C-alpha cells in the first residue's frame, strides 16, 4: 500500500513535469509564432493621396528607400484618414502637408506629441479658387471675388440654372463656408481626385468655356495653363475663428485661404523609433516649387504612369537626392 501510494505520487510528479514541459513548449511555440507575425512586416508604408505631385514624389522617395534595402509598401488613403494612420504607425510619413487644408489636424497631433513635424520644404503654397486667364475676356472685372456674382451666367451649367458652379476636390478648404459667408450664388461640383479636376479644366479650355475651380500652386498649371486665383478678402487668422472679423458679422471664413503657406513633412513616431536612417533621410528631403511642378506635370502633361514618372523625376533630381542622402546614415 505504501509502495503503491509512493509509486502513484512519483508517477503523478513525473506526469506533472512532462505536462509542464509540454505547456511551456506550447507557450514558446505560440509566442514565437506571434512574435514572427507581429514583426514579420519590416516594410516602410507610404501613403498615396489623390493629387499627382504627392503620388509621384511618394513613389520616387519610396524607390530611393527600397533601393537602399528597406522594402516599401504604398497605401491608398485619403487625407482625413491619414492622420489616424500616422498616429498608429500604419503609415510612416507624409511628404506633402499643405498648410491651407491640413494645418489644423497636423498642428493638433504635433502638439499632442502623437506625430512628428519633420520640417518645412523650400516651396510655399496656395490652395484656392482659380480660373484660366481667357475667362477675363468674358468677365473683365475678374479676379475680384464680387465678379463671381456679377458674371454668374458664365458659370452656370445651363441657362435655366439659378446658381453658378464651382468645381471642387475631395479635400476640405471650407469652400461651402466661403460661399455662405460671402453670399456667393454658387453650388459645388465635388470631384474625387485631382485628375478629375484637370479633366473638367481640359474640356473647358478646349471650348474656351468659362470655369472656376479649385487649384493650387505649385502645380502643373503654373507652367502649362496660365490662370489666376480669385481675389477674396485677404486671409487673417481671425477670419477662421471670429465672426465679427470681416464683411460678414455672422459667419466665419469670409476671406481667402492663406497665401504663401508652408509645406511640411510629417512622420509617425514609429519611423523615428524603428527606422532611424530613413527618419534622417526624410528630414533632409526638401522640395522646391520647380520639383513639385515637375512631379505633377509628368503625370498630367506627359501622361506617364506613376512608376515611369517617379523614375524620370529621380533621374532629373539625382544631385538633390544624393545631397539629402549624404547627410544621413542611409
Tab-separated table of C-alpha atoms in Angstrom, residues 3-293:
chain	number	residue	atom	x	y	z
A	3	UNK	CA	4.684	1.476	-2.163
A	4	UNK	CA	1.545	1.950	-4.241
A	5	UNK	CA	0.997	5.451	-2.841
A	6	UNK	CA	4.626	6.477	-3.322
A	7	UNK	CA	4.677	4.985	-6.796
A	8	UNK	CA	1.462	6.785	-7.755
A	9	UNK	CA	2.767	10.077	-6.361
A	10	UNK	CA	6.016	9.566	-8.263
A	11	UNK	CA	4.081	8.914	-11.446
A	12	UNK	CA	1.916	11.974	-10.808
A	13	UNK	CA	5.045	14.078	-10.180
A	14	UNK	CA	6.661	12.837	-13.392
A	15	UNK	CA	3.422	13.399	-15.250
A	16	UNK	CA	3.215	16.964	-13.972
A	17	UNK	CA	6.801	17.622	-15.087
A	18	UNK	CA	6.027	16.242	-18.542
A	19	UNK	CA	2.823	18.249	-18.673
A	20	UNK	CA	4.672	21.399	-17.603
A	21	UNK	CA	7.262	20.857	-20.315
A	22	UNK	CA	4.509	20.424	-22.892
A	23	UNK	CA	2.735	23.599	-21.743
A	24	UNK	CA	5.979	25.598	-21.690
A	25	UNK	CA	6.887	24.262	-25.123
A	26	UNK	CA	3.460	25.217	-26.462
A	27	UNK	CA	3.770	28.708	-24.973
A	28	UNK	CA	7.233	29.091	-26.524
A	29	UNK	CA	5.996	27.994	-29.951
A	30	UNK	CA	2.903	30.169	-29.656
A	31	UNK	CA	4.991	33.121	-28.521
A	32	UNK	CA	7.436	32.612	-31.366
A	33	UNK	CA	4.544	32.427	-33.823
A	34	UNK	CA	3.028	35.685	-32.619
A	35	UNK	CA	6.451	37.322	-32.471
A	36	UNK	CA	7.068	36.407	-36.094
A	37	UNK	CA	3.561	37.518	-37.023
A	38	UNK	CA	3.917	40.888	-35.315
A	39	UNK	CA	7.359	41.739	-36.622
A	40	UNK	CA	7.454	39.964	-39.979
A	41	UNK	CA	6.463	43.131	-41.883
A	42	UNK	CA	9.513	45.374	-41.810
A	43	UNK	CA	8.249	47.471	-44.713
A	44	UNK	CA	8.009	51.241	-44.787
A	45	UNK	CA	4.390	52.193	-45.501
A	46	UNK	CA	3.942	55.348	-47.597
A	47	UNK	CA	0.546	56.991	-48.242
A	48	UNK	CA	-0.722	57.799	-51.721
A	49	UNK	CA	-3.232	60.668	-51.762
A	50	UNK	CA	-5.406	61.966	-54.572
A	51	UNK	CA	-3.214	64.566	-56.256
A	52	UNK	CA	-0.434	63.956	-58.731
A	53	UNK	CA	2.621	65.553	-57.142
A	54	UNK	CA	2.111	63.746	-53.848
A	55	UNK	CA	1.784	60.406	-55.604
A	56	UNK	CA	4.831	60.869	-57.840
A	57	UNK	CA	7.070	62.228	-55.071
A	58	UNK	CA	5.989	59.484	-52.668
A	59	UNK	CA	6.797	56.844	-55.281
A	60	UNK	CA	10.160	58.490	-56.028
A	61	UNK	CA	11.221	58.717	-52.392
A	62	UNK	CA	9.902	55.196	-51.829
A	63	UNK	CA	12.098	53.901	-54.646
A	64	UNK	CA	15.176	55.564	-53.116
A	65	UNK	CA	14.370	53.843	-49.817
A	66	UNK	CA	13.701	50.423	-51.370
A	67	UNK	CA	16.890	50.637	-53.451
A	68	UNK	CA	18.744	51.155	-50.157
A	69	UNK	CA	17.490	47.809	-48.866
A	70	UNK	CA	14.263	48.519	-46.950
A	71	UNK	CA	11.061	47.155	-48.519
A	72	UNK	CA	8.327	49.693	-49.231
A	73	UNK	CA	4.563	49.343	-49.461
A	74	UNK	CA	2.161	52.037	-50.665
A	75	UNK	CA	-1.178	52.717	-49.022
A	76	UNK	CA	-4.059	54.332	-50.914
A	77	UNK	CA	-5.592	56.652	-48.333
A	78	UNK	CA	-7.457	59.943	-48.184
A	79	UNK	CA	-6.238	62.993	-46.298
A	80	UNK	CA	-8.745	62.661	-43.467
A	81	UNK	CA	-7.846	59.047	-42.713
A	82	UNK	CA	-4.077	59.535	-42.945
A	83	UNK	CA	-3.822	61.285	-39.561
A	84	UNK	CA	-5.060	58.291	-37.597
A	85	UNK	CA	-2.827	56.038	-39.697
A	86	UNK	CA	0.212	58.219	-38.939
A	87	UNK	CA	-0.615	58.229	-35.246
A	88	UNK	CA	-0.835	54.416	-35.175
A	89	UNK	CA	2.233	53.905	-37.351
A	90	UNK	CA	0.140	52.276	-40.098
A	91	UNK	CA	1.833	54.749	-42.435
A	92	UNK	CA	5.286	56.120	-41.668
A	93	UNK	CA	5.487	59.583	-43.222
A	94	UNK	CA	3.674	62.129	-45.372
A	95	UNK	CA	5.815	64.240	-47.703
A	96	UNK	CA	3.232	66.910	-48.575
A	97	UNK	CA	1.375	68.523	-45.674
A	98	UNK	CA	-0.243	71.667	-47.125
A	99	UNK	CA	-0.998	74.431	-44.655
A	100	UNK	CA	-4.303	75.740	-46.129
A	101	UNK	CA	-6.055	72.358	-45.979
A	102	UNK	CA	-4.131	70.346	-43.360
A	103	UNK	CA	-2.841	72.819	-40.765
A	104	UNK	CA	-5.493	72.169	-38.131
A	105	UNK	CA	-5.125	68.366	-37.969
A	106	UNK	CA	-1.333	68.484	-38.306
A	107	UNK	CA	-0.780	71.120	-35.597
A	108	UNK	CA	-3.121	69.341	-33.193
A	109	UNK	CA	-1.348	65.981	-33.470
A	110	UNK	CA	2.118	67.557	-33.236
A	111	UNK	CA	1.047	69.484	-30.113
A	112	UNK	CA	-0.254	66.228	-28.596
A	113	UNK	CA	3.099	64.543	-29.360
A	114	UNK	CA	1.293	61.938	-31.483
A	115	UNK	CA	3.125	62.636	-34.749
A	116	UNK	CA	6.421	64.375	-35.575
A	117	UNK	CA	6.969	67.603	-37.517
A	118	UNK	CA	9.857	66.691	-39.841
A	119	UNK	CA	10.424	70.181	-41.174
A	120	UNK	CA	9.323	72.629	-43.859
A	121	UNK	CA	10.045	72.480	-47.577
A	122	UNK	CA	11.546	75.362	-49.533
A	123	UNK	CA	8.365	75.651	-51.620
A	124	UNK	CA	5.473	77.766	-50.357
A	125	UNK	CA	1.887	77.013	-51.330
A	126	UNK	CA	-1.541	78.391	-52.104
A	127	UNK	CA	-4.822	76.487	-52.492
A	128	UNK	CA	-7.899	78.424	-53.583
A	129	UNK	CA	-10.468	79.203	-56.278
A	130	UNK	CA	-8.845	79.626	-59.701
A	131	UNK	CA	-9.785	80.318	-63.335
A	132	UNK	CA	-7.915	80.218	-66.684
A	133	UNK	CA	-6.890	83.673	-67.944
A	134	UNK	CA	-9.139	83.641	-71.023
A	135	UNK	CA	-12.188	83.949	-68.739
A	136	UNK	CA	-11.280	87.639	-68.232
A	137	UNK	CA	-12.327	88.280	-71.850
A	138	UNK	CA	-15.895	87.455	-70.803
A	139	UNK	CA	-15.724	88.875	-67.265
A	140	UNK	CA	-13.235	91.799	-67.235
A	141	UNK	CA	-13.764	92.595	-63.544
A	142	UNK	CA	-12.035	89.363	-62.508
A	143	UNK	CA	-10.121	88.360	-60.396
A	144	UNK	CA	-12.076	90.338	-57.743
A	145	UNK	CA	-14.413	87.921	-55.942
A	146	UNK	CA	-17.542	90.066	-56.438
A	147	UNK	CA	-17.203	89.289	-60.157
A	148	UNK	CA	-18.438	85.751	-59.488
A	149	UNK	CA	-21.974	87.003	-58.840
A	150	UNK	CA	-21.741	89.777	-61.448
A	151	UNK	CA	-20.803	87.252	-64.160
A	152	UNK	CA	-22.777	84.333	-62.781
A	153	UNK	CA	-24.380	83.444	-66.124
A	154	UNK	CA	-20.950	82.453	-67.441
A	155	UNK	CA	-20.552	79.792	-64.763
A	156	UNK	CA	-23.973	78.126	-64.941
A	157	UNK	CA	-24.260	74.569	-66.215
A	158	UNK	CA	-27.318	75.584	-68.219
A	159	UNK	CA	-29.068	78.957	-68.710
A	160	UNK	CA	-32.103	77.987	-66.631
A	161	UNK	CA	-29.972	77.366	-63.513
A	162	UNK	CA	-30.020	79.983	-60.761
A	163	UNK	CA	-26.515	79.210	-59.461
A	164	UNK	CA	-23.027	79.144	-60.881
A	165	UNK	CA	-20.805	76.073	-60.443
A	166	UNK	CA	-17.518	75.863	-58.584
A	167	UNK	CA	-15.620	72.636	-59.260
A	168	UNK	CA	-14.014	71.429	-56.037
A	169	UNK	CA	-11.973	68.419	-54.989
A	170	UNK	CA	-12.400	65.860	-52.203
A	171	UNK	CA	-10.439	67.992	-49.707
A	172	UNK	CA	-11.821	70.412	-47.128
A	173	UNK	CA	-10.956	74.020	-47.884
A	174	UNK	CA	-14.062	75.496	-46.290
A	175	UNK	CA	-15.493	76.181	-49.761
A	176	UNK	CA	-19.084	75.922	-48.569
A	177	UNK	CA	-18.236	78.305	-45.699
A	178	UNK	CA	-16.757	80.830	-48.158
A	179	UNK	CA	-19.887	80.616	-50.336
A	180	UNK	CA	-22.130	81.193	-47.320
A	181	UNK	CA	-20.071	83.915	-45.652
A	182	UNK	CA	-19.553	85.967	-48.833
A	183	UNK	CA	-23.025	85.211	-50.225
A	184	UNK	CA	-21.669	83.811	-53.478
A	185	UNK	CA	-24.510	82.380	-55.537
A	186	UNK	CA	-22.665	79.175	-56.444
A	187	UNK	CA	-23.009	75.459	-55.827
A	188	UNK	CA	-20.129	72.969	-55.557
A	189	UNK	CA	-19.453	70.162	-58.006
A	190	UNK	CA	-17.438	67.890	-55.717
A	191	UNK	CA	-14.896	65.803	-57.671
A	192	UNK	CA	-12.998	62.866	-56.203
A	193	UNK	CA	-9.440	63.307	-57.475
A	194	UNK	CA	-7.090	65.922	-58.883
A	195	UNK	CA	-7.203	64.195	-62.280
A	196	UNK	CA	-10.987	64.675	-62.405
A	197	UNK	CA	-10.452	68.394	-61.847
A	198	UNK	CA	-7.957	68.537	-64.716
A	199	UNK	CA	-10.413	66.691	-66.979
A	200	UNK	CA	-13.001	69.418	-66.310
A	201	UNK	CA	-10.382	72.093	-66.942
A	202	UNK	CA	-9.176	70.479	-70.185
A	203	UNK	CA	-12.737	70.319	-71.532
A	204	UNK	CA	-13.312	73.972	-70.632
A	205	UNK	CA	-10.044	75.118	-72.216
A	206	UNK	CA	-10.788	73.157	-75.392
A	207	UNK	CA	-14.093	75.018	-75.804
A	208	UNK	CA	-12.810	78.247	-74.195
A	209	UNK	CA	-15.676	77.884	-71.742
A	210	UNK	CA	-15.561	79.965	-68.530
A	211	UNK	CA	-14.797	77.839	-65.483
A	212	UNK	CA	-13.832	78.400	-61.853
A	213	UNK	CA	-12.338	75.506	-59.926
A	214	UNK	CA	-10.087	74.527	-57.062
A	215	UNK	CA	-6.407	74.809	-57.905
A	216	UNK	CA	-3.157	75.004	-56.032
A	217	UNK	CA	0.423	76.042	-56.531
A	218	UNK	CA	2.999	74.572	-57.021
A	219	UNK	CA	1.228	72.575	-59.711
A	220	UNK	CA	1.476	71.735	-63.399
A	221	UNK	CA	-0.804	74.703	-64.182
A	222	UNK	CA	1.967	77.106	-63.103
A	223	UNK	CA	3.800	76.139	-66.279
A	224	UNK	CA	1.189	74.866	-68.706
A	225	UNK	CA	-2.164	76.581	-68.014
A	226	UNK	CA	-1.949	80.270	-67.191
A	227	UNK	CA	-4.620	81.499	-64.849
A	228	UNK	CA	-5.298	83.452	-61.682
A	229	UNK	CA	-6.617	82.843	-58.189
A	230	UNK	CA	-9.798	84.665	-57.179
A	231	UNK	CA	-9.039	87.691	-55.005
A	232	UNK	CA	-11.165	87.145	-51.925
A	233	UNK	CA	-10.652	89.419	-48.901
A	234	UNK	CA	-7.113	88.824	-47.621
A	235	UNK	CA	-6.648	85.992	-45.155
A	236	UNK	CA	-6.134	86.624	-41.458
A	237	UNK	CA	-6.347	84.022	-38.699
A	238	UNK	CA	-9.288	85.889	-37.140
A	239	UNK	CA	-11.261	85.200	-40.298
A	240	UNK	CA	-11.466	81.499	-39.397
A	241	UNK	CA	-12.445	81.882	-35.738
A	242	UNK	CA	-14.144	85.252	-35.183
A	243	UNK	CA	-17.464	86.028	-36.936
A	244	UNK	CA	-17.007	89.711	-36.074
A	245	UNK	CA	-13.978	89.849	-38.358
A	246	UNK	CA	-14.549	90.947	-41.941
A	247	UNK	CA	-17.580	91.666	-44.116
A	248	UNK	CA	-19.956	89.106	-42.610
A	249	UNK	CA	-20.548	89.612	-38.881
A	250	UNK	CA	-22.483	86.361	-38.551
A	251	UNK	CA	-20.232	83.734	-40.166
A	252	UNK	CA	-16.517	82.913	-40.248
A	253	UNK	CA	-14.480	82.280	-43.436
A	254	UNK	CA	-15.322	85.480	-45.309
A	255	UNK	CA	-11.793	85.554	-46.709
A	256	UNK	CA	-9.325	83.795	-48.981
A	257	UNK	CA	-7.192	80.843	-47.943
A	258	UNK	CA	-3.694	81.695	-46.759
A	259	UNK	CA	-1.198	82.705	-49.448
A	260	UNK	CA	2.461	81.631	-49.212
A	261	UNK	CA	1.538	78.871	-46.800
A	262	UNK	CA	4.019	76.305	-45.559
A	263	UNK	CA	4.533	72.834	-46.966
A	264	UNK	CA	5.692	70.365	-44.322
A	265	UNK	CA	6.595	66.723	-43.749
A	266	UNK	CA	5.007	64.586	-41.041
A	267	UNK	CA	6.263	61.323	-39.558
A	268	UNK	CA	4.902	58.659	-37.262
A	269	UNK	CA	6.765	58.106	-34.003
A	270	UNK	CA	7.462	54.531	-35.126
A	271	UNK	CA	9.566	55.861	-38.033
A	272	UNK	CA	11.931	57.546	-35.569
A	273	UNK	CA	11.966	54.574	-33.206
A	274	UNK	CA	12.447	51.788	-35.768
A	275	UNK	CA	13.955	53.344	-38.910
A	276	UNK	CA	16.473	55.897	-37.703
A	277	UNK	CA	18.357	56.275	-41.021
A	278	UNK	CA	15.151	56.707	-43.038
A	279	UNK	CA	13.901	59.183	-40.444
A	280	UNK	CA	17.097	61.188	-41.010
A	281	UNK	CA	16.650	60.980	-44.788
A	282	UNK	CA	13.033	62.225	-44.794
A	283	UNK	CA	14.115	65.075	-42.542
A	284	UNK	CA	16.632	66.107	-45.232
A	285	UNK	CA	14.157	65.904	-48.140
A	286	UNK	CA	13.406	69.460	-49.277
A	287	UNK	CA	11.182	70.133	-52.285
A	288	UNK	CA	11.413	73.315	-54.327
A	289	UNK	CA	8.493	74.749	-56.282
A	290	UNK	CA	10.072	73.503	-59.517
A	291	UNK	CA	10.385	69.933	-58.192
A	292	UNK	CA	6.671	69.804	-57.385
A	293	UNK	CA	5.644	71.341	-60.720
